[in-house]
PDB file of C-alpha atoms in Angstrom:
ATOM      1  CA  UNK A 378     127.704 135.420 245.474  1.00 96.00           C
ATOM      2  CA  UNK A 379     124.933 137.463 243.605  1.00 97.00           C
ATOM      3  CA  UNK A 380     123.677 140.913 243.829  1.00 98.00           C
ATOM      4  CA  UNK A 381     120.881 142.925 242.193  1.00 98.00           C
ATOM      5  CA  UNK A 382     121.948 146.545 242.460  1.00 98.00           C
ATOM      6  CA  UNK A 383     119.236 149.348 242.091  1.00 98.00           C
ATOM      7  CA  UNK A 384     120.016 153.010 241.795  1.00 98.00           C
ATOM      8  CA  UNK A 385     117.388 154.582 243.743  1.00 98.00           C
ATOM      9  CA  UNK A 386     115.980 158.036 244.707  1.00 98.00           C
ATOM     10  CA  UNK A 387     115.043 156.488 248.336  1.00 98.00           C
ATOM     11  CA  UNK A 388     114.566 153.037 249.336  1.00 98.00           C
ATOM     12  CA  UNK A 389     113.304 151.580 252.912  1.00 98.00           C
ATOM     13  CA  UNK A 390     112.914 148.213 254.716  1.00 98.00           C
ATOM     14  CA  UNK A 391     110.228 147.529 257.270  1.00 98.00           C
ATOM     15  CA  UNK A 392     109.308 144.581 259.321  1.00 97.00           C
ATOM     16  CA  UNK A 393     105.821 144.464 259.848  1.00 96.00           C
ATOM     17  CA  UNK A 394     104.735 148.009 261.012  1.00 95.00           C
ATOM     18  CA  UNK A 395     108.675 148.803 261.994  1.00 97.00           C
ATOM     19  CA  UNK A 396     110.750 151.018 259.909  1.00 98.00           C
ATOM     20  CA  UNK A 397     114.184 149.034 260.161  1.00 98.00           C
ATOM     21  CA  UNK A 398     116.189 151.305 257.806  1.00 98.00           C
ATOM     22  CA  UNK A 399     115.840 153.738 255.138  1.00 98.00           C
ATOM     23  CA  UNK A 400     118.050 155.771 252.702  1.00 98.00           C
ATOM     24  CA  UNK A 401     117.832 158.514 250.300  1.00 98.00           C
ATOM     25  CA  UNK A 402     119.737 158.765 246.887  1.00 98.00           C
ATOM     26  CA  UNK A 403     121.876 156.122 246.625  1.00 98.00           C
ATOM     27  CA  UNK A 404     121.983 151.962 245.882  1.00 98.00           C
ATOM     28  CA  UNK A 405     119.953 149.384 247.086  1.00 98.00           C
ATOM     29  CA  UNK A 406     121.432 146.029 247.131  1.00 98.00           C
ATOM     30  CA  UNK A 407     119.907 142.749 247.205  1.00 98.00           C
ATOM     31  CA  UNK A 408     122.488 139.939 248.157  1.00 98.00           C
ATOM     32  CA  UNK A 409     122.255 136.315 247.831  1.00 97.00           C
ATOM     33  CA  UNK A 410     125.034 134.176 249.346  1.00 97.00           C
ATOM     34  CA  UNK A 411     125.506 130.532 247.789  1.00 95.00           C
ATOM     35  CA  UNK A 412     126.997 127.660 249.752  1.00 94.00           C
ATOM     36  CA  UNK A 413     130.364 127.825 247.956  1.00 94.00           C
ATOM     37  CA  UNK A 414     130.935 131.694 248.647  1.00 95.00           C
ATOM     38  CA  UNK A 415     134.168 132.878 250.435  1.00 96.00           C
ATOM     39  CA  UNK A 416     135.534 135.863 251.644  1.00 96.00           C
ATOM     40  CA  UNK A 417     137.158 136.622 248.174  1.00 96.00           C
ATOM     41  CA  UNK A 418     133.645 136.784 247.135  1.00 97.00           C
ATOM     42  CA  UNK A 419     132.740 139.202 249.796  1.00 97.00           C
ATOM     43  CA  UNK A 420     135.795 141.389 248.739  1.00 97.00           C
ATOM     44  CA  UNK A 421     135.145 141.260 245.065  1.00 97.00           C
ATOM     45  CA  UNK A 422     131.401 142.092 245.568  1.00 98.00           C
ATOM     46  CA  UNK A 423     132.073 145.261 248.002  1.00 98.00           C
ATOM     47  CA  UNK A 424     134.852 146.563 245.512  1.00 97.00           C
ATOM     48  CA  UNK A 425     132.721 146.389 242.617  1.00 98.00           C
ATOM     49  CA  UNK A 426     129.361 147.892 244.518  1.00 98.00           C
ATOM     50  CA  UNK A 427     131.197 150.839 246.011  1.00 98.00           C
ATOM     51  CA  UNK A 428     133.029 151.523 242.688  1.00 98.00           C
ATOM     52  CA  UNK A 429     130.209 150.917 240.059  1.00 98.00           C
ATOM     53  CA  UNK A 430     129.657 154.067 238.037  1.00 98.00           C
ATOM     54  CA  UNK A 431     126.176 154.299 238.030  1.00 98.00           C
ATOM     55  CA  UNK A 432     125.595 158.171 238.554  1.00 98.00           C
ATOM     56  CA  UNK A 433     126.055 161.214 236.622  1.00 97.00           C
ATOM     57  CA  UNK A 434     128.891 163.585 237.217  1.00 96.00           C
ATOM     58  CA  UNK A 435     128.468 167.249 237.822  1.00 95.00           C
ATOM     59  CA  UNK A 436     128.529 168.263 234.133  1.00 96.00           C
ATOM     60  CA  UNK A 437     125.835 165.824 233.518  1.00 95.00           C
ATOM     61  CA  UNK A 438     127.622 163.035 232.057  1.00 97.00           C
ATOM     62  CA  UNK A 439     126.077 159.701 232.625  1.00 96.00           C
ATOM     63  CA  UNK A 440     127.759 156.628 234.249  1.00 97.00           C
ATOM     64  CA  UNK A 441     130.660 158.764 235.456  1.00 97.00           C
ATOM     65  CA  UNK A 442     130.628 158.263 239.325  1.00 98.00           C
ATOM     66  CA  UNK A 443     130.238 155.766 241.837  1.00 98.00           C
ATOM     67  CA  UNK A 444     128.142 155.909 245.070  1.00 98.00           C
ATOM     68  CA  UNK A 445     131.645 156.505 246.840  1.00 97.00           C
ATOM     69  CA  UNK A 446     132.165 159.432 244.277  1.00 98.00           C
ATOM     70  CA  UNK A 447     128.714 161.143 245.200  1.00 98.00           C
ATOM     71  CA  UNK A 448     128.794 160.342 248.803  1.00 98.00           C
ATOM     72  CA  UNK A 449     125.273 158.535 248.742  1.00 98.00           C
ATOM     73  CA  UNK A 450     123.984 155.748 250.951  1.00 98.00           C
ATOM     74  CA  UNK A 451     123.530 151.998 250.446  1.00 98.00           C
ATOM     75  CA  UNK A 452     120.953 150.108 251.534  1.00 98.00           C
ATOM     76  CA  UNK A 453     121.770 146.323 251.741  1.00 98.00           C
ATOM     77  CA  UNK A 454     119.079 143.348 252.186  1.00 98.00           C
ATOM     78  CA  UNK A 455     120.198 139.778 252.592  1.00 96.00           C
ATOM     79  CA  UNK A 456     118.073 137.744 250.130  1.00 95.00           C
ATOM     80  CA  UNK A 457     118.920 134.212 249.683  1.00 94.00           C
ATOM     81  CA  UNK A 458     116.147 133.520 247.012  1.00 94.00           C
ATOM     82  CA  UNK A 459     118.717 134.815 244.732  1.00 94.00           C
ATOM     83  CA  UNK A 460     120.333 131.500 244.931  1.00 92.00           C
ATOM     84  CA  UNK A 461     117.712 129.376 243.506  1.00 92.00           C
ATOM     85  CA  UNK A 462     117.681 127.150 240.831  1.00 92.00           C
ATOM     86  CA  UNK A 463     114.377 126.239 238.879  1.00 93.00           C
ATOM     87  CA  UNK A 464     113.489 122.746 238.790  1.00 91.00           C
ATOM     88  CA  UNK A 465     110.501 123.071 236.448  1.00 92.00           C
ATOM     89  CA  UNK A 466     108.302 125.893 237.815  1.00 95.00           C
ATOM     90  CA  UNK A 467     109.466 125.296 241.467  1.00 94.00           C
ATOM     91  CA  UNK A 468     112.410 127.284 242.821  1.00 95.00           C
ATOM     92  CA  UNK A 469     115.067 125.108 244.767  1.00 94.00           C
ATOM     93  CA  UNK A 470     117.196 126.772 247.384  1.00 94.00           C
ATOM     94  CA  UNK A 471     119.831 124.069 247.818  1.00 92.00           C
ATOM     95  CA  UNK A 472     122.544 126.240 246.414  1.00 93.00           C
ATOM     96  CA  UNK A 473     122.013 129.024 249.305  1.00 95.00           C
ATOM     97  CA  UNK A 474     124.223 128.909 252.096  1.00 95.00           C
ATOM     98  CA  UNK A 475     122.893 127.563 255.423  1.00 95.00           C
ATOM     99  CA  UNK A 476     121.375 130.558 257.590  1.00 94.00           C
ATOM    100  CA  UNK A 477     124.005 130.306 260.307  1.00 95.00           C
ATOM    101  CA  UNK A 478     126.738 130.604 257.909  1.00 96.00           C
ATOM    102  CA  UNK A 479     125.254 132.934 255.709  1.00 96.00           C
ATOM    103  CA  UNK A 480     124.554 135.544 258.865  1.00 97.00           C
ATOM    104  CA  UNK A 481     128.097 135.265 259.373  1.00 97.00           C
ATOM    105  CA  UNK A 482     129.254 136.091 255.666  1.00 97.00           C
ATOM    106  CA  UNK A 483     126.600 138.789 255.209  1.00 98.00           C
ATOM    107  CA  UNK A 484     127.762 140.616 258.251  1.00 98.00           C
ATOM    108  CA  UNK A 485     131.251 140.488 257.266  1.00 98.00           C
ATOM    109  CA  UNK A 486     130.086 141.714 253.886  1.00 98.00           C
ATOM    110  CA  UNK A 487     128.423 144.693 255.941  1.00 98.00           C
ATOM    111  CA  UNK A 488     131.546 145.185 257.919  1.00 98.00           C
ATOM    112  CA  UNK A 489     133.624 145.422 254.777  1.00 98.00           C
ATOM    113  CA  UNK A 490     131.263 147.931 252.935  1.00 98.00           C
ATOM    114  CA  UNK A 491     131.194 149.915 256.134  1.00 98.00           C
ATOM    115  CA  UNK A 492     135.020 149.904 256.598  1.00 98.00           C
ATOM    116  CA  UNK A 493     135.660 150.685 252.856  1.00 98.00           C
ATOM    117  CA  UNK A 494     133.099 153.625 252.732  1.00 98.00           C
ATOM    118  CA  UNK A 495     131.156 154.809 255.761  1.00 96.00           C
ATOM    119  CA  UNK A 496     129.633 153.581 259.026  1.00 97.00           C
ATOM    120  CA  UNK A 497     126.897 155.819 258.483  1.00 97.00           C
ATOM    121  CA  UNK A 498     126.172 155.519 254.753  1.00 98.00           C
ATOM    122  CA  UNK A 499     125.699 151.650 254.689  1.00 98.00           C
ATOM    123  CA  UNK A 500     122.397 150.675 256.146  1.00 98.00           C
ATOM    124  CA  UNK A 501     120.879 147.090 256.057  1.00 97.00           C
ATOM    125  CA  UNK A 502     117.519 145.076 256.928  1.00 96.00           C
ATOM    126  CA  UNK A 503     116.775 142.339 259.372  1.00 96.00           C
ATOM    127  CA  UNK A 504     118.800 139.028 258.694  1.00 95.00           C
ATOM    128  CA  UNK A 505     116.148 136.216 258.386  1.00 94.00           C
ATOM    129  CA  UNK A 506     113.092 138.494 258.842  1.00 95.00           C
ATOM    130  CA  UNK A 507     110.057 138.845 256.439  1.00 96.00           C
ATOM    131  CA  UNK A 508     110.692 142.343 255.339  1.00 97.00           C
ATOM    132  CA  UNK A 509     109.147 144.464 252.968  1.00 97.00           C
ATOM    133  CA  UNK A 510     111.688 146.363 250.667  1.00 97.00           C
ATOM    134  CA  UNK A 511     110.221 149.769 249.385  1.00 98.00           C
ATOM    135  CA  UNK A 512     112.309 150.912 246.310  1.00 97.00           C
ATOM    136  CA  UNK A 513     111.830 153.966 244.267  1.00 98.00           C
ATOM    137  CA  UNK A 514     114.030 153.080 241.357  1.00 97.00           C
ATOM    138  CA  UNK A 515     116.054 156.012 239.607  1.00 97.00           C
ATOM    139  CA  UNK A 516     115.865 155.640 235.968  1.00 96.00           C
ATOM    140  CA  UNK A 517     115.116 152.763 236.184  1.00 96.00           C
ATOM    141  CA  UNK A 518     118.531 151.227 236.803  1.00 98.00           C
ATOM    142  CA  UNK A 519     119.199 147.691 237.815  1.00 98.00           C
ATOM    143  CA  UNK A 520     122.413 145.899 237.495  1.00 98.00           C
ATOM    144  CA  UNK A 521     122.789 142.004 238.247  1.00 97.00           C
ATOM    145  CA  UNK A 522     126.290 141.392 239.500  1.00 97.00           C
ATOM    146  CA  UNK A 523     127.570 137.792 240.311  1.00 96.00           C
ATOM    147  CA  UNK A 524     131.264 137.292 241.932  1.00 94.00           C
ATOM    148  CA  UNK A 525     133.633 135.105 239.742  1.00 90.00           C
ATOM    149  CA  UNK A 526     133.002 131.989 241.830  1.00 79.00           C
ATOM    150  CA  UNK A 527     129.250 132.324 241.446  1.00 68.00           C
ATOM    151  CA  UNK A 528     129.393 132.415 237.697  1.00 63.00           C
ATOM    152  CA  UNK A 529     131.434 129.360 237.513  1.00 58.00           C
ATOM    153  CA  UNK A 530     129.129 127.470 240.072  1.00 56.00           C
ATOM    154  CA  UNK A 531     126.427 128.533 237.889  1.00 57.00           C
ATOM    155  CA  UNK A 532     127.805 127.442 234.744  1.00 62.00           C
ATOM    156  CA  UNK A 533     128.760 123.942 236.546  1.00 64.00           C
ATOM    157  CA  UNK A 534     125.078 123.721 237.935  1.00 60.00           C
ATOM    158  CA  UNK A 535     123.509 124.351 234.428  1.00 61.00           C
ATOM    159  CA  UNK A 536     126.181 121.555 232.969  1.00 68.00           C
ATOM    160  CA  UNK A 537     125.079 119.115 235.761  1.00 64.00           C
ATOM    161  CA  UNK A 538     121.281 119.743 235.351  1.00 62.00           C
ATOM    162  CA  UNK A 539     122.055 119.268 231.344  1.00 69.00           C
ATOM    163  CA  UNK A 540     123.867 116.128 232.137  1.00 69.00           C
ATOM    164  CA  UNK A 541     121.352 114.637 234.434  1.00 66.00           C
ATOM    165  CA  UNK A 542     118.658 115.196 231.933  1.00 65.00           C
ATOM    166  CA  UNK A 543     120.522 113.836 229.312  1.00 71.00           C
ATOM    167  CA  UNK A 544     121.149 110.539 231.596  1.00 73.00           C
ATOM    168  CA  UNK A 545     117.266 110.518 232.411  1.00 63.00           C
ATOM    169  CA  UNK A 546     116.268 110.961 228.681  1.00 67.00           C
ATOM    170  CA  UNK A 547     118.909 107.928 227.816  1.00 68.00           C
ATOM    171  CA  UNK A 548     117.356 105.793 230.496  1.00 66.00           C
ATOM    172  CA  UNK A 549     113.731 106.345 228.828  1.00 61.00           C
ATOM    173  CA  UNK A 550     114.897 105.300 225.368  1.00 57.00           C
ATOM    174  CA  UNK A 551     114.706 102.211 224.238  1.00 55.00           C
ATOM    175  CA  UNK A 552     117.944 100.335 223.522  1.00 50.00           C
ATOM    176  CA  UNK A 553     118.578 100.403 219.530  1.00 50.00           C
ATOM    177  CA  UNK A 554     121.495  99.152 217.552  1.00 49.00           C
ATOM    178  CA  UNK A 555     124.078 101.762 216.247  1.00 47.00           C
ATOM    179  CA  UNK A 556     123.877 103.143 212.879  1.00 46.00           C
ATOM    180  CA  UNK A 557     127.176 101.952 212.405  1.00 48.00           C
ATOM    181  CA  UNK A 558     126.393  98.431 212.479  1.00 49.00           C
ATOM    182  CA  UNK A 559     125.524  96.764 209.396  1.00 50.00           C
ATOM    183  CA  UNK A 560     121.815  95.495 209.022  1.00 49.00           C
ATOM    184  CA  UNK A 561     121.587  91.978 207.830  1.00 51.00           C
ATOM    185  CA  UNK A 562     118.789  90.708 205.758  1.00 54.00           C
ATOM    186  CA  UNK A 563     115.764  89.813 207.949  1.00 54.00           C
ATOM    187  CA  UNK A 564     116.956  91.634 210.857  1.00 50.00           C
ATOM    188  CA  UNK A 565     115.081  94.957 211.986  1.00 52.00           C
ATOM    189  CA  UNK A 566     116.397  97.894 213.675  1.00 48.00           C
TER     190      UNK A 566
END
């Protein structure tokens, strides 16, 4: 699971001309759910997002208070494109969870956010809709966050892509004798 967390002075989401949700000061979360994410990822992300210290305290000390501490709002937007892998210049979304499963996991994320914080402080967009997200970033402060399994999955995907590239490269190279084999007179390598 991946999130882009943005500290905002305000944010809103519309579908066409319809205002779906809006918040004042707080966080805007773009959340990507991959096919291997589990309820443990939902718990990890919820805890991290709500407790991440992105705000200053009453004495002006930066990075000292969370959205929970300040009582600010959170706007959550499901964004499958965060699960893309680039294949050359083309995005590949095969790592994203299917829409049906992803909606269930996204709803469980929203439910846990609301039960861990406040029902009225957690807003969201419209799942699977073509949305316009309006963000007034404060700072700007933008924090990428990945759940531990997502980090593992990303590393595994990179390793697999590298191995595939090596195999492809090896298939294209002509077969040559090993450098360790002695070359006899009249033989070329």
